Amino acid sequence: DTGVSQDPRHKITKRGQNVTFRCDPISEHNRLYWYRQTLGQGPEFLTYFQNEAQLEKSRLLSDRFSAERPKGSFSTLEIQRTEQGDSAMYLCASSLAGYPYEQYFGPGTRLTVT
Amino acid sequence: DQQVKQNSPSLSVQEGRISILNCDYTNSMFDYFLWYKKYPAEGPTFLISISSIKDKNEDGRFTVFLNKSAKHLSLHIVPSQPGDSAVYFCAGGGGSEKLVFGKGTKLTVNP
């Protein structure tokens, strides 16, 4: 039973460049979540999918951010025109719909914008 | 507006003793709570959860207590082991599917 995987684990990019991250959830999980974590903070919700439908987006998800889950399996998170404030750990989690609501996290992608 | 608060940034205990990590929340819509453990450079690992209809849930060395009237929950680890040293996050959920996390408490268990 493989857990949630994320790729890449680390990304260094220059301000203004676009970056894309991938998340592969636990295979039987129909819900997939993206969170962002900065130093000294807990993870902050960005968006979530049930199957291929994006059901909720945080106001943290500016128009430079877009997430997709085209076939209800893996998901991508793209950040366009990166800014230094985008530097963070981007975490993906997955779960089954309904109780007990436990979300299982991947190892994260560490983004550094220079 | 911080809906989940972990007021102790750090906690240090001796191996074999009890660790008690505390969490307060303000959102009455939360109907379940979860605790996660996080090592550096890794994603959070799920530990234990509790529904708002319960006041206690136990799993091995880990017990979570919920006091709804006080909007307070705590995680007890007995006995504490050096491998428990990590950052512990409390999270609340309900209504929406998102989890709202506290800022975490760094636990150090000394041999």
XYZ file of N, CA and C in Angstrom:
675
model
N 0.856 -1.195 0.000
C 0.000 0.000 0.000
C 0.884 1.234 0.000
N 0.923 1.931 -1.138
C 1.774 3.116 -1.191
C 0.976 4.294 -0.666
N 1.707 5.234 -0.085
C 1.069 6.424 0.435
C 0.950 7.485 -0.644
N 0.725 8.711 -0.209
C 0.638 9.845 -1.115
C 2.052 10.216 -1.563
N 2.228 10.399 -2.854
C 3.547 10.796 -3.353
C 3.450 12.155 -4.035
N 4.550 12.894 -3.968
C 4.601 14.231 -4.571
C 5.905 14.393 -5.326
N 5.825 15.119 -6.422
C 7.006 15.310 -7.251
C 6.988 16.715 -7.854
N 8.101 17.461 -7.818
C 9.370 17.087 -7.195
C 9.327 17.293 -5.681
N 10.354 16.859 -5.001
C 10.437 17.117 -3.559
C 10.956 18.525 -3.286
N 11.799 19.007 -4.187
C 12.357 20.359 -4.036
C 12.335 21.052 -5.385
N 12.048 22.358 -5.356
C 12.076 23.137 -6.596
C 12.611 24.522 -6.268
N 13.656 24.913 -6.991
C 14.181 26.271 -6.881
C 13.911 26.958 -8.207
N 13.302 28.117 -8.156
C 12.969 28.807 -9.397
C 13.209 30.300 -9.224
N 13.324 30.975 -10.318
C 13.517 32.426 -10.278
C 12.159 33.118 -10.334
N 12.092 34.233 -9.696
C 10.859 35.032 -9.680
C 10.366 35.267 -11.099
N 9.092 35.057 -11.284
C 8.499 35.269 -12.599
C 8.320 34.013 -13.424
N 8.991 32.934 -13.006
C 8.859 31.671 -13.731
C 7.602 30.936 -13.290
N 7.162 29.999 -14.138
C 6.029 29.135 -13.788
C 6.550 27.811 -13.253
N 5.838 27.245 -12.295
C 6.204 25.937 -11.764
C 4.943 25.067 -11.675
N 5.157 23.766 -11.782
C 4.051 22.806 -11.674
C 4.468 21.670 -10.767
N 3.582 21.313 -9.840
C 3.824 20.209 -8.927
C 2.801 19.115 -9.190
N 3.217 17.878 -8.904
C 2.307 16.753 -9.101
C 2.068 16.024 -7.790
N 0.863 15.520 -7.626
C 0.500 14.714 -6.464
C -0.217 13.457 -6.924
N 0.231 12.315 -6.404
C -0.467 11.045 -6.633
C -1.047 10.585 -5.308
N -2.360 10.527 -5.192
C -2.979 10.174 -3.910
C -2.950 8.661 -3.681
N -3.384 8.252 -2.508
C -3.624 6.834 -2.237
C -4.714 6.372 -3.197
N -4.515 5.233 -3.814
C -5.290 4.861 -5.003
C -6.801 4.820 -4.773
N -7.242 4.367 -3.618
C -8.691 4.246 -3.435
C -9.346 5.520 -2.904
N -8.545 6.553 -2.657
C -9.085 7.800 -2.103
C -9.676 8.676 -3.205
N -10.910 9.143 -2.979
C -11.543 9.974 -3.988
C -11.401 11.468 -3.701
N -10.877 11.810 -2.527
C -10.684 13.236 -2.221
C -9.200 13.562 -2.193
N -8.873 14.722 -2.731
C -7.485 15.167 -2.797
C -7.449 16.623 -2.408
N -6.468 16.987 -1.567
C -6.365 18.333 -0.999
C -4.966 18.898 -1.257
N -4.910 20.196 -1.397
C -3.639 20.915 -1.427
C -3.608 21.892 -0.254
N -2.460 21.902 0.443
C -2.208 22.817 1.534
C -0.848 23.483 1.298
N -0.645 24.598 1.958
C 0.646 25.283 1.921
C 1.089 25.512 3.358
N 2.375 25.280 3.602
C 2.911 25.503 4.944
C 4.142 26.381 4.876
N 4.129 27.448 5.654
C 5.300 28.313 5.779
C 5.896 28.144 7.162
N 7.095 28.663 7.340
C 7.855 28.446 8.569
C 7.089 28.943 9.789
N 6.969 28.078 10.768
C 6.327 28.461 12.019
C 4.813 28.415 11.990
N 4.252 27.977 10.874
C 2.799 27.906 10.736
C 2.359 26.470 10.516
N 1.084 26.214 10.779
C 0.530 24.940 10.388
C 0.143 24.959 8.922
N -0.163 23.821 8.352
C -0.626 23.788 6.961
C -1.891 24.627 6.786
N -1.954 25.354 5.665
C -3.127 26.176 5.343
C -3.779 25.624 4.089
N -5.091 25.456 4.166
C -5.849 24.878 3.068
C -5.813 25.762 1.824
N -5.616 25.131 0.676
C -5.678 25.845 -0.609
C -6.911 25.445 -1.412
N -7.077 24.132 -1.639
C -8.179 23.680 -2.471
C -8.381 22.184 -2.284
N -9.567 21.674 -2.688
C -9.736 20.234 -2.668
C -10.638 19.764 -3.804
N -10.444 18.508 -4.155
C -11.186 17.849 -5.226
C -11.907 16.626 -4.671
N -13.093 16.402 -5.184
C -13.711 15.102 -5.022
C -13.808 14.515 -6.417
N -13.115 13.396 -6.611
C -12.915 12.864 -7.950
C -12.299 13.971 -8.814
N -12.872 14.316 -9.954
C -12.238 15.342 -10.799
C -12.802 16.740 -10.541
N -13.795 16.857 -9.691
C -14.438 18.150 -9.444
C -13.727 18.923 -8.341
N -13.370 20.176 -8.645
C -12.773 21.055 -7.650
C -13.911 21.696 -6.869
N -14.044 21.359 -5.591
C -15.225 21.734 -4.831
C -15.035 22.953 -3.942
N -13.809 23.281 -3.598
C -13.600 24.449 -2.746
C -12.219 25.018 -3.001
N -12.141 26.332 -3.002
C -10.868 27.033 -3.154
C -10.758 28.082 -2.072
N -9.589 28.167 -1.465
C -9.322 29.191 -0.460
C -9.057 30.528 -1.145
N -9.297 31.588 -0.396
C -8.932 32.906 -0.946
C -7.418 33.058 -1.053
N -6.666 32.139 -0.416
C -5.205 32.143 -0.580
C -4.822 31.786 -2.008
N -5.726 31.099 -2.712
C -5.434 30.631 -4.063
C -5.719 31.761 -5.043
N -4.689 32.599 -5.250
C -4.873 33.731 -6.155
C -5.016 33.234 -7.584
N -5.268 34.188 -8.492
C -5.471 33.792 -9.893
C -4.191 33.297 -10.549
N -3.053 33.407 -9.846
C -1.819 32.850 -10.405
C -1.711 31.343 -10.140
N -2.592 30.851 -9.285
C -2.570 29.440 -8.917
C -3.692 28.710 -9.647
N -3.390 27.531 -10.153
C -4.451 26.701 -10.714
C -4.169 25.252 -10.391
N -5.213 24.526 -10.069
C -5.082 23.114 -9.733
C -6.041 22.323 -10.604
N -5.590 21.128 -10.965
C -6.416 20.243 -11.788
C -6.321 18.818 -11.265
N -7.353 18.065 -11.551
C -7.330 16.626 -11.282
C -8.112 15.984 -12.418
N -7.488 15.917 -13.581
C -8.229 15.650 -14.829
C -8.994 14.333 -14.871
N -8.474 13.284 -14.330
C -9.166 11.998 -14.422
C -9.532 11.464 -13.050
N -9.534 12.347 -12.073
C -9.881 11.909 -10.735
C -8.820 11.076 -10.066
N -7.592 11.107 -10.625
C -6.515 10.346 -9.974
C -5.456 11.328 -9.486
N -4.375 11.530 -10.244
C -3.341 12.466 -9.815
C -3.833 13.902 -9.986
N -3.125 14.819 -9.344
C -3.462 16.242 -9.437
C -2.200 17.045 -9.706
N -2.367 18.191 -10.332
C -1.264 19.139 -10.522
C -1.649 20.481 -9.944
N -0.648 21.160 -9.407
C -0.808 22.518 -8.906
C 0.209 23.377 -9.656
N -0.280 24.373 -10.373
C 0.600 25.257 -11.133
C 0.586 26.638 -10.517
N 1.760 27.226 -10.411
C 1.882 28.617 -9.986
C 2.516 29.392 -11.136
N 1.815 30.388 -11.612
C 2.342 31.210 -12.690
C 2.983 32.472 -12.119
N 4.001 32.950 -12.809
C 4.665 34.220 -12.432
C 4.996 34.211 -10.938
N 5.808 33.250 -10.544
C 6.092 33.067 -9.127
C 6.659 34.334 -8.496
N 6.335 34.496 -7.213
C 6.819 35.615 -6.397
C 7.557 35.029 -5.201
N 8.394 35.842 -4.577
C 9.160 35.345 -3.431
C 8.238 34.888 -2.306
N 7.081 35.506 -2.183
C 6.113 35.118 -1.160
C 5.494 33.758 -1.393
N 5.720 33.176 -2.559
C 5.212 31.828 -2.835
C 6.114 30.753 -2.244
N 7.290 31.132 -1.779
C 8.209 30.159 -1.181
C 7.542 29.516 0.026
N 7.433 28.205 0.003
C 6.704 27.470 1.041
C 6.847 25.982 0.762
N 6.303 25.186 1.692
C 6.138 23.750 1.452
C 4.712 23.547 0.951
N 4.574 22.889 -0.176
C 3.248 22.605 -0.724
C 2.939 21.138 -0.458
N 1.863 20.930 0.296
C 1.502 19.589 0.758
C 0.241 19.111 0.068
N 0.239 17.866 -0.285
C -0.932 17.220 -0.860
C -1.412 16.163 0.121
N -2.711 16.000 0.220
C -3.284 14.979 1.094
C -4.442 14.316 0.364
N -4.777 13.111 0.800
C -5.941 12.448 0.220
C -6.749 11.770 1.307
N -7.991 11.496 1.002
C -8.869 10.843 1.965
C -10.024 10.193 1.233
N -10.756 9.375 1.978
C -12.043 8.898 1.501
C -13.097 9.927 1.884
N -14.161 9.998 1.121
C -15.250 10.897 1.466
C -15.941 10.394 2.723
N -16.327 11.315 3.585
C -17.098 10.941 4.760
C -16.249 10.574 5.962
N -16.952 10.237 7.044
C -16.283 9.871 8.300
C -15.370 8.669 8.083
N -14.161 8.627 8.666
C -13.671 9.450 9.772
C -12.859 10.672 9.369
N -12.887 11.068 8.118
C -12.322 12.343 7.669
C -10.808 12.442 7.790
N -10.145 11.332 7.985
C -8.690 11.402 8.142
C -8.047 11.698 6.801
N -7.173 12.684 6.798
C -6.448 13.035 5.595
C -5.010 12.570 5.752
N -4.485 11.958 4.695
C -3.133 11.412 4.712
C -2.272 12.242 3.778
N -1.173 12.717 4.326
C -0.335 13.676 3.618
C 0.841 13.019 2.910
N 1.244 13.646 1.816
C 2.478 13.298 1.146
C 3.661 14.013 1.788
N 4.867 13.803 1.242
C 6.071 14.386 1.834
C 6.227 15.875 1.545
N 5.452 16.403 0.594
C 5.520 17.824 0.287
C 6.532 18.161 -0.800
N 6.311 19.323 -1.404
C 7.261 19.911 -2.354
C 7.719 21.235 -1.770
N 9.024 21.336 -1.549
C 9.583 22.585 -1.017
C 9.912 23.514 -2.178
N 9.235 24.654 -2.253
C 9.469 25.642 -3.318
C 10.255 26.809 -2.761
N 11.329 27.130 -3.444
C 12.118 28.322 -3.126
C 12.136 29.224 -4.343
N 11.666 30.440 -4.181
C 11.650 31.420 -5.278
C 12.735 32.455 -4.998
N 13.697 32.548 -5.912
C 14.825 33.473 -5.696
C 14.659 34.772 -6.485
N -7.807 35.687 12.065
C -8.640 34.966 13.010
C -8.134 33.527 13.111
N -7.492 33.232 14.245
C -6.905 31.913 14.416
C -7.938 31.000 15.059
N -8.490 30.088 14.306
C -9.563 29.238 14.795
C -9.051 28.100 15.664
N -7.797 27.717 15.468
C -7.192 26.641 16.250
C -5.894 27.183 16.838
N -5.765 27.095 18.148
C -4.610 27.683 18.809
C -3.868 26.634 19.614
N -2.573 26.573 19.396
C -1.707 25.759 20.224
C -0.754 26.746 20.889
N -1.030 27.053 22.132
C -0.369 28.178 22.785
C 1.040 27.874 23.270
N 1.410 26.615 23.314
C 2.764 26.267 23.729
C 3.590 25.925 22.503
N 4.551 26.770 22.147
C 5.370 26.463 20.966
C 6.259 25.238 21.175
N 6.602 24.964 22.446
C 7.496 23.843 22.692
C 7.194 23.201 24.039
N 7.604 21.940 24.151
C 7.421 21.166 25.379
C 8.560 20.174 25.474
N 9.126 20.054 26.679
C 10.220 19.115 26.891
C 9.853 18.192 28.042
N 9.983 16.876 27.827
C 9.662 15.908 28.873
C 10.733 14.825 28.912
N 10.780 14.115 30.025
C 11.717 13.012 30.163
C 11.112 11.733 29.600
N 11.961 10.922 29.038
C 11.537 9.617 28.534
C 10.805 8.848 29.637
N 9.687 8.225 29.258
C 8.913 7.447 30.210
C 7.817 8.223 30.909
N 7.915 9.563 30.896
C 6.885 10.381 31.544
C 5.766 10.672 30.561
N 4.748 11.375 31.054
C 3.610 11.723 30.201
C 3.870 13.038 29.476
N 3.499 13.092 28.210
C 3.498 14.342 27.450
C 2.050 14.760 27.268
N 1.765 16.020 27.548
C 0.410 16.545 27.354
C 0.498 17.757 26.444
N -0.124 17.644 25.280
C -0.142 18.738 24.317
C -1.559 19.288 24.242
N -1.667 20.600 24.293
C -2.975 21.238 24.382
C -3.345 22.011 23.127
N -4.653 22.146 22.940
C -5.166 22.815 21.752
C -6.506 23.460 22.108
N -6.706 24.700 21.715
C -7.977 25.392 21.916
C -8.538 25.783 20.555
N -9.861 25.816 20.454
C -10.473 26.192 19.192
C -11.618 27.159 19.442
N -11.946 27.912 18.411
C -13.014 28.903 18.550
C -14.217 28.585 17.661
N -14.030 27.757 16.650
C -15.087 27.511 15.674
C -16.041 26.418 16.164
N -17.249 26.801 16.498
C -18.232 25.834 17.005
C -18.717 24.865 15.933
N -18.388 25.139 14.683
C -18.804 24.255 13.584
C -17.918 23.021 13.457
N -16.770 23.028 14.116
C -15.911 21.843 14.051
C -16.650 20.657 14.666
N -16.682 19.535 13.948
C -17.296 18.352 14.550
C -16.352 17.164 14.578
N -15.093 17.401 14.234
C -14.091 16.367 14.450
C -12.730 17.043 14.531
N -11.816 16.373 15.189
C -10.484 16.919 15.428
C -9.457 15.821 15.187
N -8.296 16.239 14.716
C -7.237 15.283 14.426
C -5.921 15.817 14.961
N -5.042 14.900 15.319
C -3.674 15.241 15.689
C -2.722 14.616 14.671
N -1.738 15.416 14.273
C -0.708 14.978 13.345
C 0.647 15.199 13.974
N 1.587 14.341 13.582
C 2.985 14.478 13.992
C 3.800 14.776 12.747
N 4.761 15.680 12.882
C 5.568 16.045 11.719
C 7.039 16.079 12.070
N 7.829 15.304 11.298
C 9.280 15.378 11.385
C 9.764 16.380 10.341
N 10.950 16.962 10.539
C 11.503 17.908 9.565
C 11.576 17.294 8.168
N 11.252 18.089 7.171
C 11.347 17.703 5.758
C 10.421 16.546 5.384
N 9.408 16.279 6.207
C 8.415 15.260 5.868
C 7.025 15.868 5.971
N 6.045 15.204 5.367
C 4.673 15.648 5.525
C 4.121 15.218 6.877
N 3.030 15.844 7.323
C 2.404 15.449 8.587
C 1.909 14.003 8.527
N 2.055 13.303 9.643
C 1.588 11.919 9.762
C 0.398 11.885 10.705
N -0.704 11.295 10.247
C -1.901 11.207 11.076
C -1.642 10.340 12.302
N -2.102 10.833 13.479
C -1.923 10.089 14.726
C -3.239 9.529 15.247
N -4.177 10.423 15.510
C -5.405 10.029 16.178
C -6.452 11.098 15.937
N -7.714 10.692 15.944
C -8.794 11.650 15.734
C -9.865 11.463 16.801
N -10.760 12.444 16.891
C -11.887 12.328 17.794
C -13.079 13.063 17.207
N -14.233 12.443 17.296
C -15.471 13.081 16.874
C -15.990 13.954 18.019
N -16.728 14.982 17.669
C -17.234 15.891 18.698
C -18.295 15.241 19.587
N -18.782 14.068 19.203
C -19.771 13.402 20.048
C -19.099 12.559 21.135
N -17.784 12.485 21.080
C -17.047 11.735 22.094
C -16.228 12.697 22.951
N -15.802 12.214 24.107
C -14.909 13.038 24.919
C -13.530 12.400 25.094
N -13.364 11.211 24.553
C -12.072 10.524 24.696
C -11.921 9.511 23.573
N -10.695 9.423 23.055
C -10.366 8.363 22.110
C -8.936 7.915 22.386
N -8.742 6.621 22.377
C -7.462 6.067 22.793
C -6.931 5.150 21.698
N -5.620 5.222 21.471
C -4.972 4.329 20.509
C -3.553 4.081 20.988
N -3.380 2.956 21.679
C -2.059 2.635 22.186
C -1.591 3.642 23.211
N -0.440 4.230 22.949
C 0.115 5.213 23.900
C -0.528 6.585 23.790
N -1.380 6.772 22.795
C -1.942 8.089 22.510
C -3.419 8.145 22.904
N -3.767 9.189 23.659
C -5.159 9.416 24.039
C -5.493 10.871 23.774
N -6.627 11.112 23.139
C -7.076 12.487 22.934
C -8.333 12.702 23.770
N -8.357 13.826 24.458
C -9.500 14.222 25.275
C -10.115 15.475 24.677
N -11.441 15.522 24.649
C -12.146 16.684 24.112
C -13.106 17.233 25.167
N -12.999 18.520 25.437
C -13.916 19.221 26.325
C -14.634 20.277 25.484
N -15.832 19.919 25.028
C -16.550 20.803 24.106
C -16.960 22.105 24.759
N -17.350 22.059 26.020
C -17.807 23.288 26.667
C -16.682 24.291 26.781
N -15.458 23.793 26.973
C -14.294 24.675 27.068
C -13.637 24.899 25.711
N -14.115 24.223 24.680
C -13.488 24.267 23.351
C -11.994 23.965 23.463
N -11.704 22.857 24.095
C -10.322 22.494 24.388
C -10.125 20.998 24.152
N -8.993 20.668 23.545
C -8.631 19.255 23.459
C -7.162 19.088 23.805
N -6.825 17.876 24.204
C -5.448 17.599 24.581
C -5.070 16.208 24.078
N -3.789 16.066 23.819
C -3.216 14.787 23.404
C -2.261 14.338 24.496
N -2.491 13.136 25.016
C -1.627 12.561 26.036
C -0.818 11.427 25.408
N 0.470 11.452 25.662
C 1.347 10.388 25.185
C 1.993 9.749 26.415
N 1.681 8.460 26.625
C 2.202 7.755 27.802
C 2.615 6.326 27.425
N 3.835 5.885 27.717
C 4.955 6.722 28.139
C 5.615 7.393 26.945
N 6.203 8.533 27.165
C 6.879 9.243 26.080
C 8.188 8.543 25.736
N 8.512 8.558 24.428
C 9.739 7.925 23.951
C 10.531 8.947 23.127
N 11.840 8.806 23.057
C 12.633 9.759 22.264
C 12.158 9.883 20.818
N 11.655 8.798 20.238
C 11.148 8.826 18.871
C 9.886 9.651 18.707
N 9.277 10.044 19.822
C 8.094 10.907 19.760
C 8.478 12.369 19.528
N 9.747 12.674 19.617
C 10.195 14.053 19.413
C 9.863 14.498 17.991
N 9.033 15.518 17.890
C 8.529 15.998 16.597
C 7.681 17.237 16.864
N 7.153 17.813 15.798
C 6.164 18.886 15.948
C 4.771 18.265 15.824
N 3.907 18.594 16.766
C 2.549 18.045 16.793
C 1.550 19.139 16.433
N 0.690 18.817 15.481
C -0.325 19.763 15.037
C -1.705 19.240 15.408
N -2.518 20.142 15.896
C -3.925 19.904 16.137
C -4.693 20.493 14.955
N -5.758 19.821 14.514
C -6.551 20.331 13.391
C -8.022 20.076 13.657
N -8.849 21.013 13.239
C -10.293 20.863 13.352
C -10.929 20.838 11.981
N -12.053 20.149 11.881
C -12.769 20.074 10.613
C -14.260 19.985 10.865
N -15.037 20.339 9.823
C -16.494 20.257 9.954
C -17.145 21.257 9.057
N -18.290 20.928 8.533
C -18.944 21.837 7.605
C -18.260 21.745 6.259
N -17.164 22.430 6.123
C -16.336 22.304 4.930
C -15.445 21.074 5.065
N -14.814 20.669 3.999
C -13.944 19.504 4.065
C -12.518 19.859 4.476
N -12.218 21.141 4.512
C -10.838 21.492 4.816
C -10.557 21.303 6.288
N -9.280 21.073 6.600
C -8.818 21.053 7.975
C -8.197 22.407 8.287
N -8.431 22.863 9.517
C -7.819 24.092 9.996
C -6.821 23.704 11.076
N -5.566 24.042 10.853
C -4.487 23.606 11.720
C -4.063 24.702 12.684
N -3.564 24.276 13.859
C -2.845 25.175 14.731
C -1.410 25.336 14.244
N -0.638 26.125 14.995
C 0.737 26.400 14.569
C 1.723 25.331 15.008
N 1.248 24.414 15.837
C 2.103 23.309 16.235
C 2.812 23.513 17.564
N 3.143 22.384 18.187
C 3.954 22.364 19.408
C 5.110 21.406 19.177
N 6.323 21.906 19.402
C 7.507 21.055 19.241
C 7.754 20.288 20.532
N 7.643 18.972 20.457
C 7.874 18.102 21.609
C 9.274 17.532 21.548
N 9.986 17.647 22.648
C 11.303 17.026 22.786
C 11.238 16.053 23.952
N 11.545 14.804 23.667
C 11.576 13.779 24.716
C 13.040 13.448 24.977
N 13.483 13.745 26.178
C 14.886 13.555 26.541
C 15.136 12.172 27.124
N 16.192 11.490 26.642
C 16.489 10.142 27.159
C 16.882 10.190 28.634
